[in-house]
PDB file of N, CA and C in Angstrom:
ATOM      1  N   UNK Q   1       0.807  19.136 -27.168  1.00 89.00           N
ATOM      2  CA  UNK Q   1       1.270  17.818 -27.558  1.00 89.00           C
ATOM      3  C   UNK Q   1       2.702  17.634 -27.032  1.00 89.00           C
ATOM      4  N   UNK Q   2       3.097  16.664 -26.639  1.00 93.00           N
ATOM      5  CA  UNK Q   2       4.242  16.144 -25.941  1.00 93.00           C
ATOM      6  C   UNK Q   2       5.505  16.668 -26.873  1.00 93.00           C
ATOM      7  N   UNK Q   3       5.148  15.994 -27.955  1.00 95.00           N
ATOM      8  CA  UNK Q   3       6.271  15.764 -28.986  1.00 95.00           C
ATOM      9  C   UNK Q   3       6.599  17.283 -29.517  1.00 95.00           C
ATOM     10  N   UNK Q   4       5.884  17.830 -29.626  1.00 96.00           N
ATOM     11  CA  UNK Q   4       5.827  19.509 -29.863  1.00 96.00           C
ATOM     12  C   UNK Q   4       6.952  19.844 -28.938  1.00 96.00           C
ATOM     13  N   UNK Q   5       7.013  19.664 -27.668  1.00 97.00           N
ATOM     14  CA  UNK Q   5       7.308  20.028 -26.238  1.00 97.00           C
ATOM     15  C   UNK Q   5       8.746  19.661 -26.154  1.00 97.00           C
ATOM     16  N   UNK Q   6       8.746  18.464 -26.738  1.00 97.00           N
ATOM     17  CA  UNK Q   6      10.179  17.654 -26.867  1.00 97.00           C
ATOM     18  C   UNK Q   6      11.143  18.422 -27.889  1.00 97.00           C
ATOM     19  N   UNK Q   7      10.568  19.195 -28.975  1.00 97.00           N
ATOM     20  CA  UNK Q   7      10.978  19.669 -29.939  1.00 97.00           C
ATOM     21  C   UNK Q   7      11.451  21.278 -29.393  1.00 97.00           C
ATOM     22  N   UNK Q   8      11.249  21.431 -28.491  1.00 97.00           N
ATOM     23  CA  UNK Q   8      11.780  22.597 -27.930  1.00 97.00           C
ATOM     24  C   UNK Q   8      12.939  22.670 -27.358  1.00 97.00           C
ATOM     25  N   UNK Q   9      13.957  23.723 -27.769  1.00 97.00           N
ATOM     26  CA  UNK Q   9      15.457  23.721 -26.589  1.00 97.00           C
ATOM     27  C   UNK Q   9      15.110  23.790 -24.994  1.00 97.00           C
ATOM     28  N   UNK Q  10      15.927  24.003 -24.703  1.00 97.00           N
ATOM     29  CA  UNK Q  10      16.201  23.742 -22.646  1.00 97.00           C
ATOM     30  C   UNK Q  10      15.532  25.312 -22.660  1.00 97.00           C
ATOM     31  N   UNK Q  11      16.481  26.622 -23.277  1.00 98.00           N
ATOM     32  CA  UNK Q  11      15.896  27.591 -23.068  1.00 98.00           C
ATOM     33  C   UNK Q  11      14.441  28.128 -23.575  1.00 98.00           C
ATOM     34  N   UNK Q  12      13.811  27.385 -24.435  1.00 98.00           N
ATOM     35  CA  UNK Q  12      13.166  27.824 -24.864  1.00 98.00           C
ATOM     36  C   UNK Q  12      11.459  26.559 -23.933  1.00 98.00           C
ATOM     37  N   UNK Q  13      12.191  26.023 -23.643  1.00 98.00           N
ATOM     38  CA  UNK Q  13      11.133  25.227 -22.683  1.00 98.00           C
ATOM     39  C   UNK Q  13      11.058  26.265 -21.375  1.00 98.00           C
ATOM     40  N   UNK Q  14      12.031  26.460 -20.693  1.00 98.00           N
ATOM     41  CA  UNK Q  14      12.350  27.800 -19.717  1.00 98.00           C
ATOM     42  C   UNK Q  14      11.486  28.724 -19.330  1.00 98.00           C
ATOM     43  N   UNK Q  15      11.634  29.428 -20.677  1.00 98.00           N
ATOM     44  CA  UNK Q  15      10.484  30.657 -20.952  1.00 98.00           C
ATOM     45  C   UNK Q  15       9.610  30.492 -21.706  1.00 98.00           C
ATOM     46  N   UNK Q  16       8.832  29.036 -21.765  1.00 98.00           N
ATOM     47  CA  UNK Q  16       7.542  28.992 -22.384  1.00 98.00           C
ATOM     48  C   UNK Q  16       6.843  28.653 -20.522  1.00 98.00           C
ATOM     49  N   UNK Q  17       7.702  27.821 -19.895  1.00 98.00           N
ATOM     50  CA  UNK Q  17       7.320  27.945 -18.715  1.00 98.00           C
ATOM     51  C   UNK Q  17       7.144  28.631 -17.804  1.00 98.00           C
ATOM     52  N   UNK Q  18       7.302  29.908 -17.732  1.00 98.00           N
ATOM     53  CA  UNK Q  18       7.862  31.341 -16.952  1.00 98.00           C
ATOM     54  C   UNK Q  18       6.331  31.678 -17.954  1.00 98.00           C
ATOM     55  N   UNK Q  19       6.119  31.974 -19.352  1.00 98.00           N
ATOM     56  CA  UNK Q  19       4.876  32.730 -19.668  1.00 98.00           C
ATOM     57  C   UNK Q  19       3.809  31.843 -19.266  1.00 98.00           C
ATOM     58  N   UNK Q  20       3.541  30.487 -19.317  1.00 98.00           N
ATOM     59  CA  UNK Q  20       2.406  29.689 -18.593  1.00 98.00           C
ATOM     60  C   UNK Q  20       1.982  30.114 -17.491  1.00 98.00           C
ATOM     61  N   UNK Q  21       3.118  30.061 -16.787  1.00 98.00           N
ATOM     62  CA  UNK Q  21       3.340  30.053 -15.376  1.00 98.00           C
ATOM     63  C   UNK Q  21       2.798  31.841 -15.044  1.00 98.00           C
ATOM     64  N   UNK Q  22       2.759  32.556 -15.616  1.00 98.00           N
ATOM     65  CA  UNK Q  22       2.105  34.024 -15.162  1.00 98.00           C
ATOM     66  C   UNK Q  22       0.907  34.079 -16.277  1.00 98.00           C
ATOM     67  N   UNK Q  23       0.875  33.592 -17.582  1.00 98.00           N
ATOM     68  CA  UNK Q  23      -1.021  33.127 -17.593  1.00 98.00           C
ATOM     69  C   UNK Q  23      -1.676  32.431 -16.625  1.00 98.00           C
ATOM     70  N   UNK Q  24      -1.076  31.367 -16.017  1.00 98.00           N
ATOM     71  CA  UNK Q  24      -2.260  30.663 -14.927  1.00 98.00           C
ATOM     72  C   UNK Q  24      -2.625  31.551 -13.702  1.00 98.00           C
ATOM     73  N   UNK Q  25      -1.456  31.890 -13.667  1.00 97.00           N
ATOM     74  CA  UNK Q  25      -1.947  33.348 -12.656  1.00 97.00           C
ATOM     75  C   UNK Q  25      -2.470  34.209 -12.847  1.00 97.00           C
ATOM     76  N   UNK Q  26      -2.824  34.507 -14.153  1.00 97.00           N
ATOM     77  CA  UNK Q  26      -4.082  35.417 -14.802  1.00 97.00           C
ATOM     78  C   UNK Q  26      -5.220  35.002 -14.514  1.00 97.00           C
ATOM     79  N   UNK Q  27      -5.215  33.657 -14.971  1.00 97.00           N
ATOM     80  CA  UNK Q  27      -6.305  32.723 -15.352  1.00 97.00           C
ATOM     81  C   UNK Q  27      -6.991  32.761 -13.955  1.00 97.00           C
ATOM     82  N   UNK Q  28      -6.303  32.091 -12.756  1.00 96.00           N
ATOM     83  CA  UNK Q  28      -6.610  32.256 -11.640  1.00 96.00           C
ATOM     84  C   UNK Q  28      -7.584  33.789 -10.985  1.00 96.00           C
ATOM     85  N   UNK Q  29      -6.477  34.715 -11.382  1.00 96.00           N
ATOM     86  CA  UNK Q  29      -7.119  36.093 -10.979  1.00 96.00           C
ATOM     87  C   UNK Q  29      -8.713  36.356 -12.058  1.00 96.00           C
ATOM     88  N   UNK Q  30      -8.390  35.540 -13.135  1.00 96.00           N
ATOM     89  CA  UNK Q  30     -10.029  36.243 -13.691  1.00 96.00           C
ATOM     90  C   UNK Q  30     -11.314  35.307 -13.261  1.00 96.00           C
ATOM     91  N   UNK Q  31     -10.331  33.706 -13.027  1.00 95.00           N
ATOM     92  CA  UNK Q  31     -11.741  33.212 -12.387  1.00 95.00           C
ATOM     93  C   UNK Q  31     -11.982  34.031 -10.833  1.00 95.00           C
ATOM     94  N   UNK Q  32     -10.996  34.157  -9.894  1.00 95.00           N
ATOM     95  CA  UNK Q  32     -11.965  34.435  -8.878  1.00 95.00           C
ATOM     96  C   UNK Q  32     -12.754  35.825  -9.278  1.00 95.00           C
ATOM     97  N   UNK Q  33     -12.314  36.637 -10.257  1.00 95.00           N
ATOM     98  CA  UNK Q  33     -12.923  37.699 -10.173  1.00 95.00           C
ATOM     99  C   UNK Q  33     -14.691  37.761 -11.565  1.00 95.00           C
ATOM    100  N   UNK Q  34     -14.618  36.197 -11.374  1.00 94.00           N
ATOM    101  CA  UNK Q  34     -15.499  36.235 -12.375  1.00 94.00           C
ATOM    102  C   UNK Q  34     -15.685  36.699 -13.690  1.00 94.00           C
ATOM    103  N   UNK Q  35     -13.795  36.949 -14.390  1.00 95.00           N
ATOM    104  CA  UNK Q  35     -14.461  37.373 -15.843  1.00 95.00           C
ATOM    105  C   UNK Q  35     -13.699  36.057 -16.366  1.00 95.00           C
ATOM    106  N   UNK Q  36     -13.665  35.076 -15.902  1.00 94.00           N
ATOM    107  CA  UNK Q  36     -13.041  33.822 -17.256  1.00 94.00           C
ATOM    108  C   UNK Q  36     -14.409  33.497 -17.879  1.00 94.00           C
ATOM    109  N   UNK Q  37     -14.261  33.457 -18.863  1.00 93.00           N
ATOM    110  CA  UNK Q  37     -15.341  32.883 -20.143  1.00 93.00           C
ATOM    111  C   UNK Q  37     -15.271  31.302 -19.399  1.00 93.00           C
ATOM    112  N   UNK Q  38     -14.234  30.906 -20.157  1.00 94.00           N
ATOM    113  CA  UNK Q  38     -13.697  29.389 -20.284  1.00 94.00           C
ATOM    114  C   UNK Q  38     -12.967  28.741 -19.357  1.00 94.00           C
ATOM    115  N   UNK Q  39     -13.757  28.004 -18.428  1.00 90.00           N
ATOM    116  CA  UNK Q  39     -12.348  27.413 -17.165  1.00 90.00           C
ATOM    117  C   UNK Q  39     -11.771  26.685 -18.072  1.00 90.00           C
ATOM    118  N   UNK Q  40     -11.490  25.954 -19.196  1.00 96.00           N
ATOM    119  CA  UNK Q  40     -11.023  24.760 -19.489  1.00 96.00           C
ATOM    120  C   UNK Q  40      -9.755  25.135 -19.925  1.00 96.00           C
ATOM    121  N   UNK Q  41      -9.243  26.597 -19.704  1.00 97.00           N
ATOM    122  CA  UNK Q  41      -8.010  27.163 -20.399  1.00 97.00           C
ATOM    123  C   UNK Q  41      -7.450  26.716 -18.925  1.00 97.00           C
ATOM    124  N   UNK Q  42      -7.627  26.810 -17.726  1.00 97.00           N
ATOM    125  CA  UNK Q  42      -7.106  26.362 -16.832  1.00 97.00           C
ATOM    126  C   UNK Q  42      -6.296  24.916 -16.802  1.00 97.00           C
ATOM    127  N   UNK Q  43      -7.221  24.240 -16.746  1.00 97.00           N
ATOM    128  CA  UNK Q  43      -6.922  22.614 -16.846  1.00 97.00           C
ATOM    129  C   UNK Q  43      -5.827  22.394 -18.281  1.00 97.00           C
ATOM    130  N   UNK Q  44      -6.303  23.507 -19.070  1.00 97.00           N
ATOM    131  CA  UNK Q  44      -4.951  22.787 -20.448  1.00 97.00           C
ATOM    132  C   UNK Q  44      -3.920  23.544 -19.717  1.00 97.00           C
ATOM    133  N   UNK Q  45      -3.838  24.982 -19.539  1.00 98.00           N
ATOM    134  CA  UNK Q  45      -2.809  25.688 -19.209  1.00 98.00           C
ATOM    135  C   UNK Q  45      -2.145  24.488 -18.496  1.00 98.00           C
ATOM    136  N   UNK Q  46      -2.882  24.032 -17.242  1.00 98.00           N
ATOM    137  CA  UNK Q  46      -2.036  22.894 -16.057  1.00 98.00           C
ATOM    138  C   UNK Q  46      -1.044  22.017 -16.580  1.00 98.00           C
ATOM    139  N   UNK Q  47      -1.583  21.479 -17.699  1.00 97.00           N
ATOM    140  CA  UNK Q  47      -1.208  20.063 -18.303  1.00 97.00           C
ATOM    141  C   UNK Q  47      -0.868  20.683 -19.490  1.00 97.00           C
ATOM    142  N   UNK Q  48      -0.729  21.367 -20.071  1.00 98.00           N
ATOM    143  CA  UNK Q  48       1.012  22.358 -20.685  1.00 98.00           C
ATOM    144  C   UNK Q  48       1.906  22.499 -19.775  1.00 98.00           C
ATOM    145  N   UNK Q  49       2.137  23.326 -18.576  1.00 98.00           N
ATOM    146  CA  UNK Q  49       3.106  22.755 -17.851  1.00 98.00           C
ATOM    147  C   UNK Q  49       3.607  21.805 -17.346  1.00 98.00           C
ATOM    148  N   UNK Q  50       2.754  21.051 -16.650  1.00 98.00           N
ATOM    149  CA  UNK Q  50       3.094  19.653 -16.533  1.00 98.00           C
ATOM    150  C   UNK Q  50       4.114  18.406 -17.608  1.00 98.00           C
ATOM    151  N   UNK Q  51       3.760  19.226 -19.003  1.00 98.00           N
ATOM    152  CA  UNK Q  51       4.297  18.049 -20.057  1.00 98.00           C
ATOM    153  C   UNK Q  51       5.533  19.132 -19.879  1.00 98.00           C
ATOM    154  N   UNK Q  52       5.645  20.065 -19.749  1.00 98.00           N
ATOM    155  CA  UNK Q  52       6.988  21.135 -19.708  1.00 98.00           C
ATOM    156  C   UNK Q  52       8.210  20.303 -18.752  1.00 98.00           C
ATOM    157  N   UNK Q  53       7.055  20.420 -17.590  1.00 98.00           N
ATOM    158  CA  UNK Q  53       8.450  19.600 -16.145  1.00 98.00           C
ATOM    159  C   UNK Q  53       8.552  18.566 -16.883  1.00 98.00           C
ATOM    160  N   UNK Q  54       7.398  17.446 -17.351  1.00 98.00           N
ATOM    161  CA  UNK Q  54       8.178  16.553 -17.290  1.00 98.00           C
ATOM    162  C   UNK Q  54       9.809  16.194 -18.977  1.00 98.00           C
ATOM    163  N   UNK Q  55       9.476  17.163 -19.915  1.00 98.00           N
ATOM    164  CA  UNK Q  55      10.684  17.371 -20.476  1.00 98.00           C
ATOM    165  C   UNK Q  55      11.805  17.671 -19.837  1.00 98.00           C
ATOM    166  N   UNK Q  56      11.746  18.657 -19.162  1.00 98.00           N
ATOM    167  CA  UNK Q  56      12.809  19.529 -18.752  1.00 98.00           C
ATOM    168  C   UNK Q  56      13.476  18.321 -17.696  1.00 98.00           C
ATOM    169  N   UNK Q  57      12.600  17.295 -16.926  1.00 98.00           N
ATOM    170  CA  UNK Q  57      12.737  16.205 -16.135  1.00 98.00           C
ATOM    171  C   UNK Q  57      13.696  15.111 -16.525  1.00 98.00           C
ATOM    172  N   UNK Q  58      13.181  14.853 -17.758  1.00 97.00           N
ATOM    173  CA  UNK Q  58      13.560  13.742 -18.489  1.00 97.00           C
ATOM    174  C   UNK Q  58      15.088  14.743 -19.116  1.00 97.00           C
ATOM    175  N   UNK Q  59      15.190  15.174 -19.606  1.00 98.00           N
ATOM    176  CA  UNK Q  59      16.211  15.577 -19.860  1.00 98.00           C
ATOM    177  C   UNK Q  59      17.482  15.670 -18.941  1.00 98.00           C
ATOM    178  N   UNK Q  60      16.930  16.051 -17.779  1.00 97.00           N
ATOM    179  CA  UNK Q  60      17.757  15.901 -16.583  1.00 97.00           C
ATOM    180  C   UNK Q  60      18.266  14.216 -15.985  1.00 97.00           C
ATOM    181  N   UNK Q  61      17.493  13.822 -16.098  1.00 98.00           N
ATOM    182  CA  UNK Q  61      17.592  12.549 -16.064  1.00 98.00           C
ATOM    183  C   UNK Q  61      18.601  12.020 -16.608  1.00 98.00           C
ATOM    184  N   UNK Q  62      18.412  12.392 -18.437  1.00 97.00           N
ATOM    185  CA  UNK Q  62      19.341  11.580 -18.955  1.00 97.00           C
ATOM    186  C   UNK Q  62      20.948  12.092 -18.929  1.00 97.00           C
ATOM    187  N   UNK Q  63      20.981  13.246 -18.628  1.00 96.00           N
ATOM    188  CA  UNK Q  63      22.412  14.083 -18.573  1.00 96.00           C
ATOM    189  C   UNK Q  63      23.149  13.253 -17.519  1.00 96.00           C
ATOM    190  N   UNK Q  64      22.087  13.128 -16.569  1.00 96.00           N
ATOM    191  CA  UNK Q  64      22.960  12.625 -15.268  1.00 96.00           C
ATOM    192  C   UNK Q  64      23.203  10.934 -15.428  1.00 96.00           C
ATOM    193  N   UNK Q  65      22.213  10.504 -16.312  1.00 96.00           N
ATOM    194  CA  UNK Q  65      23.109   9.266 -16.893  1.00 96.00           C
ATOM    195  C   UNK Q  65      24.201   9.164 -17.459  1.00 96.00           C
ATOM    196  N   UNK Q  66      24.251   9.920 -18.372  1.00 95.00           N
ATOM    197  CA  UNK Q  66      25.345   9.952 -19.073  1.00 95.00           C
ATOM    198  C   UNK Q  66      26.539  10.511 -18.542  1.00 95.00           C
ATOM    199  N   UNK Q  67      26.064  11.566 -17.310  1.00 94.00           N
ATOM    200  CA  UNK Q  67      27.697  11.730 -16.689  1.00 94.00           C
ATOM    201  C   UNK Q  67      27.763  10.637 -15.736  1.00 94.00           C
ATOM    202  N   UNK Q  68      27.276   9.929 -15.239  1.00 94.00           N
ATOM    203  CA  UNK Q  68      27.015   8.330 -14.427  1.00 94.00           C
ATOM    204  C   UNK Q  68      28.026   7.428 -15.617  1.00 94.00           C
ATOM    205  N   UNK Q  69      28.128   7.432 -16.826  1.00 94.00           N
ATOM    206  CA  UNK Q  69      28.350   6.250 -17.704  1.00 94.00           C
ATOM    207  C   UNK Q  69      29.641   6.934 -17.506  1.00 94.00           C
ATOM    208  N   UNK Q  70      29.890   8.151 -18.137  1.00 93.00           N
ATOM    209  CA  UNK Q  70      31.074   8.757 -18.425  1.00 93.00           C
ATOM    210  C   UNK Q  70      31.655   8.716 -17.196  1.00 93.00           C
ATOM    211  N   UNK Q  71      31.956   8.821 -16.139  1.00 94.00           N
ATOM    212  CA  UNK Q  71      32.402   8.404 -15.037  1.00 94.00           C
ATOM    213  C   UNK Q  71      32.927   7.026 -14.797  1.00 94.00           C
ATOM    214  N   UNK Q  72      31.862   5.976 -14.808  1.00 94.00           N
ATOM    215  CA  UNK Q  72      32.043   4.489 -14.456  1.00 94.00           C
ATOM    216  C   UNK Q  72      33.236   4.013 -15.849  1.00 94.00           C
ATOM    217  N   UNK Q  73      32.815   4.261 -16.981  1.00 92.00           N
ATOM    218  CA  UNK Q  73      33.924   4.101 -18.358  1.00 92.00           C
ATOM    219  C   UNK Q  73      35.461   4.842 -17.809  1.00 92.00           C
ATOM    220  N   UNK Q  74      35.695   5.931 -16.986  1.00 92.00           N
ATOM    221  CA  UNK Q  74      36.870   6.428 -16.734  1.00 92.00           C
ATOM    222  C   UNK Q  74      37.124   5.705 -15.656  1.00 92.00           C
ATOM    223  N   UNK Q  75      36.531   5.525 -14.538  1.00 93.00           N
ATOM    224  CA  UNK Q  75      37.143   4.157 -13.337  1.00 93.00           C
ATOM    225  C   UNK Q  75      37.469   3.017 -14.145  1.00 93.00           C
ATOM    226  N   UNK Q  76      37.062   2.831 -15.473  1.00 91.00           N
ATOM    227  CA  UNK Q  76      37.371   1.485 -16.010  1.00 91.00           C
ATOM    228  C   UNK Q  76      38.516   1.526 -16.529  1.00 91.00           C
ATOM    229  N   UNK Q  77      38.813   2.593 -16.824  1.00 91.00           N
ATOM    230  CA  UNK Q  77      39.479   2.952 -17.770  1.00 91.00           C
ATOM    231  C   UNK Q  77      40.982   3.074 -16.677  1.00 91.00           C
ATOM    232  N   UNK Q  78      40.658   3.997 -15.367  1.00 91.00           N
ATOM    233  CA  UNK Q  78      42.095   4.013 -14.580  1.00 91.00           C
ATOM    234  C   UNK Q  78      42.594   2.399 -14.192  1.00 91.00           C
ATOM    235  N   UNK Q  79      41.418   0.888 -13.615  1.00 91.00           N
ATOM    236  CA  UNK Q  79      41.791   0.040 -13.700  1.00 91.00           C
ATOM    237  C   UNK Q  79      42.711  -0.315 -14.465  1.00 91.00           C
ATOM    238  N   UNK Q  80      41.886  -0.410 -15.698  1.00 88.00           N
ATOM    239  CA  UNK Q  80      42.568  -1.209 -17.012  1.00 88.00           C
ATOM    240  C   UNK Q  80      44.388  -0.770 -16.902  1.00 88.00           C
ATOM    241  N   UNK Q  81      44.271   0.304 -16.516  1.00 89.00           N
ATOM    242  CA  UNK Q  81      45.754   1.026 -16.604  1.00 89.00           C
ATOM    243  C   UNK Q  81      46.656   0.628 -15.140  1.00 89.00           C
ATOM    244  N   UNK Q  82      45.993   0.161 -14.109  1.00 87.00           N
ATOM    245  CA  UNK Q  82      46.740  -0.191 -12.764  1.00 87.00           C
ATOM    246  C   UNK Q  82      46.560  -2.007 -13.131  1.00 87.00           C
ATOM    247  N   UNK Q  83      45.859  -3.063 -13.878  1.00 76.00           N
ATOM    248  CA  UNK Q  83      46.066  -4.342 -14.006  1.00 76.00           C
ATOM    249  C   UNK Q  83      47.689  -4.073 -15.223  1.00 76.00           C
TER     250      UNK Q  83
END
C-alpha cells in the first residue's frame, strides 16, 4: 500500500529497496530454475518497488522545491535590500 510506503523514513525506504531488490533476484533465479510455486510474488515484488521509487521520487521532488523557494525568497530578499 502506498500510504504504508509514505510512512517510511528515506533510510528505511533505502533498505527495504536493496532487500526487494535481491528477492526479485531470487524470485527470478527460482522461476528460471523452475522451483517458484507462485509467479504472482513477482509482479507484487515489481510494484513494491515501483511505489518505493516513486516515494523516494516524490520526495526528491519536493526538497528541490523547496530549495527552489528558499532561494527565489533570498533573491527577494537581496532586492528588497538594494531598492
Amino acid at each position: 500500500n502506498i500510504d504504508e510506503v509514505r510512512g517510511l523514513s528515506h533510510d528505511e525506504l533505502i533498505k527495504e529497496l536493496e532487500d526487494l531488490q535481491r528477492g526479485m533476484m531470487n524470485l527470478r533465479f527460482r522461476k528460471a530454475t523452475l522451483q517458484l510455486q507462485d509467479s504472482s510474488e513477482i509482479k507484487s515484488t515489481r510494484r513494491t518497488i515501483a511505489r518505493i521509487r516513486t516515494v523516494l521520487r516524490e520526495r526528491e521532488i519536493a526538497e528541490e522545491e523547496e530549495d527552489l523557494l528558499l532561494l527565489v525568497l533570498d533573491m527577494e530578499t537581496q532586492i528588497d535590500r538594494l531598492a
